[in-house]
């Protein structure tokens, strides 16, 4: 199957223009799995709940549904970050949509920096969806979740072949760590990071692009790659060792 990570520069607070751009990208990208950045519809650097709430919508809201409809219409599996409203709660979420499965929403578990002033901590937990037409088991984590090896490990233990990581990454450390997450779990890791800067309240944050699909041996495969999810399922790497059955959880904190 073919996988793409789409790097672009959302316009801060312009949910209509961003959604239009995302729908056009989905239409023009001939890949089975398309991963877009974190908070791709709204932009990122909100400073308060009131501000984020203006750009948040339920998963059946018009902008998220335009993305889901594009996934269905073009026969793609799409993972895309958006600001989610559920009653009074606000989440930094990713919608996961494909024609042959129910739409799911992952809510970011670990909140980064001023996200803490805007969003609730995600309550979806780390789950894996099976995508029948691709024979794929897909897990999702969002950006700062990378700092917690438990996130990718939990997804891998739950059967993920590929981890999609919608991101708005800002540090220089993550390219050193993402391939490690792939190797230690023997999974593909598809990191869609955004570019550009956003200013709010006199502070600027800059996002550093470098989106990448990592192979299960940590290789950089590019932003568009042929991948074979089945290859990740046997966790042995010689005739004796297997990175999952060799685990000794009784000694882990
Ligand atoms: C981040 O979690 N957006 C760095």
mmCIF file of C-alpha atoms in Angstrom, residues 14-214:
data_model
loop_
_atom_site.group_PDB
_atom_site.id
_atom_site.type_symbol
_atom_site.label_atom_id
_atom_site.label_comp_id
_atom_site.label_asym_id
_atom_site.label_seq_id
_atom_site.Cartn_x
_atom_site.Cartn_y
_atom_site.Cartn_z
ATOM 1 C CA UNK A 14 -8.930 30.230 8.927
ATOM 2 C CA UNK A 15 -10.829 26.966 9.251
ATOM 3 C CA UNK A 16 -12.644 27.387 5.914
ATOM 4 C CA UNK A 17 -9.468 27.943 3.865
ATOM 5 C CA UNK A 18 -7.580 25.177 5.678
ATOM 6 C CA UNK A 19 -10.381 22.668 5.190
ATOM 7 C CA UNK A 20 -10.582 23.569 1.507
ATOM 8 C CA UNK A 21 -6.816 23.050 1.175
ATOM 9 C CA UNK A 22 -6.987 19.707 3.003
ATOM 10 C CA UNK A 23 -9.856 18.444 0.836
ATOM 11 C CA UNK A 24 -7.895 19.453 -2.303
ATOM 12 C CA UNK A 25 -4.772 17.691 -0.989
ATOM 13 C CA UNK A 26 -6.749 14.510 -0.309
ATOM 14 C CA UNK A 27 -8.192 14.636 -3.841
ATOM 15 C CA UNK A 28 -4.791 15.082 -5.487
ATOM 16 C CA UNK A 29 -2.788 12.589 -3.397
ATOM 17 C CA UNK A 30 -2.979 9.096 -4.826
ATOM 18 C CA UNK A 31 -2.094 7.198 -1.680
ATOM 19 C CA UNK A 32 -4.048 4.681 0.361
ATOM 20 C CA UNK A 33 -3.100 6.287 3.675
ATOM 21 C CA UNK A 34 -2.820 10.072 3.993
ATOM 22 C CA UNK A 35 -1.636 11.659 7.224
ATOM 23 C CA UNK A 36 -2.056 15.408 7.815
ATOM 24 C CA UNK A 37 -0.680 17.590 10.621
ATOM 25 C CA UNK A 38 -2.049 18.249 14.103
ATOM 26 C CA UNK A 39 -4.779 20.946 14.361
ATOM 27 C CA UNK A 40 -4.643 21.192 10.575
ATOM 28 C CA UNK A 41 -8.057 22.844 10.206
ATOM 29 C CA UNK A 42 -7.602 25.593 12.797
ATOM 30 C CA UNK A 43 -3.903 26.256 13.222
ATOM 31 C CA UNK A 44 -2.148 25.733 16.516
ATOM 32 C CA UNK A 45 -1.173 28.534 18.832
ATOM 33 C CA UNK A 46 -4.261 29.297 20.866
ATOM 34 C CA UNK A 47 -3.706 30.757 24.301
ATOM 35 C CA UNK A 48 -7.018 30.125 26.016
ATOM 36 C CA UNK A 49 -10.016 27.821 26.055
ATOM 37 C CA UNK A 50 -12.258 30.639 24.866
ATOM 38 C CA UNK A 51 -10.053 31.180 21.852
ATOM 39 C CA UNK A 52 -9.702 27.482 20.952
ATOM 40 C CA UNK A 53 -13.455 26.995 21.442
ATOM 41 C CA UNK A 54 -14.180 29.366 18.552
ATOM 42 C CA UNK A 55 -12.449 26.964 16.148
ATOM 43 C CA UNK A 56 -13.472 23.658 17.721
ATOM 44 C CA UNK A 57 -16.279 21.526 16.390
ATOM 45 C CA UNK A 58 -17.778 18.084 16.997
ATOM 46 C CA UNK A 59 -16.630 15.263 14.771
ATOM 47 C CA UNK A 60 -19.902 15.596 12.850
ATOM 48 C CA UNK A 61 -19.252 19.320 12.308
ATOM 49 C CA UNK A 62 -19.125 20.673 8.774
ATOM 50 C CA UNK A 63 -15.335 20.999 8.435
ATOM 51 C CA UNK A 64 -14.472 17.591 9.839
ATOM 52 C CA UNK A 65 -17.242 16.064 7.774
ATOM 53 C CA UNK A 66 -15.839 17.655 4.607
ATOM 54 C CA UNK A 67 -12.582 15.804 5.343
ATOM 55 C CA UNK A 68 -14.391 12.541 6.127
ATOM 56 C CA UNK A 69 -16.415 12.888 2.919
ATOM 57 C CA UNK A 70 -13.230 13.459 0.899
ATOM 58 C CA UNK A 71 -11.722 10.299 2.412
ATOM 59 C CA UNK A 72 -14.850 8.345 1.464
ATOM 60 C CA UNK A 73 -15.208 9.846 -1.996
ATOM 61 C CA UNK A 74 -11.585 9.222 -2.983
ATOM 62 C CA UNK A 75 -11.281 5.863 -1.224
ATOM 63 C CA UNK A 76 -8.491 6.980 1.119
ATOM 64 C CA UNK A 77 -7.689 6.331 4.748
ATOM 65 C CA UNK A 78 -7.168 9.822 6.192
ATOM 66 C CA UNK A 79 -5.793 10.855 9.582
ATOM 67 C CA UNK A 80 -6.119 14.601 10.204
ATOM 68 C CA UNK A 81 -5.757 16.791 13.273
ATOM 69 C CA UNK A 82 -8.570 19.149 14.320
ATOM 70 C CA UNK A 83 -9.842 20.974 17.387
ATOM 71 C CA UNK A 84 -12.715 18.923 18.788
ATOM 72 C CA UNK A 85 -15.657 20.051 20.889
ATOM 73 C CA UNK A 86 -17.672 17.457 22.799
ATOM 74 C CA UNK A 87 -20.209 19.213 25.011
ATOM 75 C CA UNK A 88 -18.152 21.508 27.238
ATOM 76 C CA UNK A 89 -14.944 19.559 26.607
ATOM 77 C CA UNK A 90 -12.300 20.583 24.057
ATOM 78 C CA UNK A 91 -9.735 18.157 22.696
ATOM 79 C CA UNK A 92 -6.716 18.293 20.426
ATOM 80 C CA UNK A 93 -7.912 15.406 18.250
ATOM 81 C CA UNK A 94 -7.328 13.489 15.051
ATOM 82 C CA UNK A 95 -10.115 12.120 12.909
ATOM 83 C CA UNK A 96 -9.481 8.710 11.324
ATOM 84 C CA UNK A 97 -11.717 8.055 8.329
ATOM 85 C CA UNK A 98 -11.947 5.516 5.513
ATOM 86 C CA UNK A 99 -14.835 4.203 3.409
ATOM 87 C CA UNK A 100 -15.003 0.738 4.958
ATOM 88 C CA UNK A 101 -14.860 1.501 8.677
ATOM 89 C CA UNK A 102 -16.575 3.662 11.263
ATOM 90 C CA UNK A 103 -14.978 7.100 11.697
ATOM 91 C CA UNK A 104 -12.876 7.253 14.882
ATOM 92 C CA UNK A 105 -11.354 10.088 16.878
ATOM 93 C CA UNK A 106 -8.104 9.980 18.818
ATOM 94 C CA UNK A 107 -7.782 12.663 21.538
ATOM 95 C CA UNK A 108 -4.222 13.743 22.309
ATOM 96 C CA UNK A 109 -3.121 12.191 25.562
ATOM 97 C CA UNK A 110 -0.155 14.387 26.497
ATOM 98 C CA UNK A 111 -0.765 18.133 26.165
ATOM 99 C CA UNK A 112 2.190 20.321 25.187
ATOM 100 C CA UNK A 113 2.961 23.835 26.487
ATOM 101 C CA UNK A 114 -0.013 26.230 26.222
ATOM 102 C CA UNK A 115 -2.292 23.508 24.907
ATOM 103 C CA UNK A 116 -2.819 23.003 28.640
ATOM 104 C CA UNK A 117 -4.678 26.341 28.772
ATOM 105 C CA UNK A 118 -6.878 25.394 25.811
ATOM 106 C CA UNK A 119 -7.730 21.709 25.758
ATOM 107 C CA UNK A 120 -8.762 18.874 28.042
ATOM 108 C CA UNK A 121 -6.439 15.902 28.362
ATOM 109 C CA UNK A 122 -7.507 13.260 25.860
ATOM 110 C CA UNK A 123 -9.653 10.413 27.153
ATOM 111 C CA UNK A 124 -9.712 8.132 24.097
ATOM 112 C CA UNK A 125 -6.586 6.223 25.075
ATOM 113 C CA UNK A 126 -4.377 4.549 22.497
ATOM 114 C CA UNK A 127 -6.426 2.370 20.173
ATOM 115 C CA UNK A 128 -5.835 0.491 16.937
ATOM 116 C CA UNK A 129 -8.298 0.383 14.049
ATOM 117 C CA UNK A 130 -8.465 -2.375 11.498
ATOM 118 C CA UNK A 131 -8.877 -1.187 7.921
ATOM 119 C CA UNK A 132 -10.180 -4.187 5.997
ATOM 120 C CA UNK A 133 -9.495 -3.097 2.421
ATOM 121 C CA UNK A 134 -5.828 -2.403 3.234
ATOM 122 C CA UNK A 135 -5.334 -5.329 5.652
ATOM 123 C CA UNK A 136 -3.918 -2.669 7.943
ATOM 124 C CA UNK A 137 -3.934 -2.110 11.685
ATOM 125 C CA UNK A 138 -3.483 1.595 12.308
ATOM 126 C CA UNK A 139 -2.634 3.357 15.545
ATOM 127 C CA UNK A 140 -2.603 7.121 16.074
ATOM 128 C CA UNK A 141 -0.697 9.392 18.427
ATOM 129 C CA UNK A 142 -0.321 13.173 18.213
ATOM 130 C CA UNK A 143 2.938 15.122 18.304
ATOM 131 C CA UNK A 144 4.153 15.474 21.951
ATOM 132 C CA UNK A 145 2.968 11.890 22.593
ATOM 133 C CA UNK A 146 6.356 10.994 21.029
ATOM 134 C CA UNK A 147 8.131 11.956 24.273
ATOM 135 C CA UNK A 148 6.386 9.049 26.022
ATOM 136 C CA UNK A 149 7.637 5.701 24.736
ATOM 137 C CA UNK A 150 4.561 4.145 26.342
ATOM 138 C CA UNK A 151 2.379 5.717 23.634
ATOM 139 C CA UNK A 152 3.969 3.960 20.661
ATOM 140 C CA UNK A 153 4.591 0.826 22.749
ATOM 141 C CA UNK A 154 0.938 0.584 23.747
ATOM 142 C CA UNK A 155 -0.158 0.984 20.129
ATOM 143 C CA UNK A 156 2.311 -1.677 18.992
ATOM 144 C CA UNK A 157 1.282 -4.089 21.750
ATOM 145 C CA UNK A 158 -2.323 -3.543 20.638
ATOM 146 C CA UNK A 159 -1.356 -4.641 17.138
ATOM 147 C CA UNK A 160 -0.546 -1.471 15.217
ATOM 148 C CA UNK A 161 1.411 -2.061 11.998
ATOM 149 C CA UNK A 162 1.594 1.654 11.264
ATOM 150 C CA UNK A 163 1.451 4.575 13.686
ATOM 151 C CA UNK A 164 0.157 7.826 12.202
ATOM 152 C CA UNK A 165 1.458 10.906 14.018
ATOM 153 C CA UNK A 166 -0.232 14.187 13.063
ATOM 154 C CA UNK A 167 2.182 16.775 14.473
ATOM 155 C CA UNK A 168 3.086 20.435 14.970
ATOM 156 C CA UNK A 169 6.670 19.767 16.037
ATOM 157 C CA UNK A 170 8.909 22.539 17.257
ATOM 158 C CA UNK A 171 12.071 20.975 18.719
ATOM 159 C CA UNK A 172 15.161 19.553 17.015
ATOM 160 C CA UNK A 173 15.022 16.359 19.071
ATOM 161 C CA UNK A 174 12.144 14.499 17.514
ATOM 162 C CA UNK A 175 13.964 13.330 14.317
ATOM 163 C CA UNK A 176 16.378 11.469 16.581
ATOM 164 C CA UNK A 177 13.622 9.762 18.506
ATOM 165 C CA UNK A 178 10.923 8.873 15.962
ATOM 166 C CA UNK A 179 13.095 6.270 14.168
ATOM 167 C CA UNK A 180 13.822 4.724 17.555
ATOM 168 C CA UNK A 181 10.084 4.414 18.273
ATOM 169 C CA UNK A 182 9.796 2.609 14.915
ATOM 170 C CA UNK A 183 12.707 0.247 15.571
ATOM 171 C CA UNK A 184 11.887 -0.668 19.167
ATOM 172 C CA UNK A 185 8.308 -1.546 18.209
ATOM 173 C CA UNK A 186 8.962 -2.782 14.673
ATOM 174 C CA UNK A 187 6.281 -0.544 13.205
ATOM 175 C CA UNK A 188 6.072 2.051 10.479
ATOM 176 C CA UNK A 189 5.754 5.577 11.823
ATOM 177 C CA UNK A 190 4.223 8.271 9.592
ATOM 178 C CA UNK A 191 4.978 11.747 10.971
ATOM 179 C CA UNK A 192 3.104 14.633 9.279
ATOM 180 C CA UNK A 193 4.574 17.857 10.583
ATOM 181 C CA UNK A 194 3.610 21.347 9.490
ATOM 182 C CA UNK A 195 5.668 24.324 8.418
ATOM 183 C CA UNK A 196 5.439 28.038 9.143
ATOM 184 C CA UNK A 197 5.116 30.238 12.224
ATOM 185 C CA UNK A 198 2.215 31.555 14.270
ATOM 186 C CA UNK A 199 2.152 34.630 16.499
ATOM 187 C CA UNK A 200 -0.241 35.163 19.367
ATOM 188 C CA UNK A 201 0.030 37.500 22.360
ATOM 189 C CA UNK A 202 3.468 38.655 21.234
ATOM 190 C CA UNK A 203 4.912 35.121 21.215
ATOM 191 C CA UNK A 204 5.908 33.264 18.064
ATOM 192 C CA UNK A 205 6.076 29.513 17.587
ATOM 193 C CA UNK A 206 7.789 28.003 14.539
ATOM 194 C CA UNK A 207 7.157 24.527 13.188
ATOM 195 C CA UNK A 208 9.995 22.684 11.549
ATOM 196 C CA UNK A 209 8.541 20.478 8.828
ATOM 197 C CA UNK A 210 10.765 17.506 7.915
ATOM 198 C CA UNK A 211 7.752 15.201 7.731
ATOM 199 C CA UNK A 212 8.818 11.607 7.280
ATOM 200 C CA UNK A 213 7.622 8.047 6.952
ATOM 201 C CA UNK A 214 9.962 5.838 8.978
#
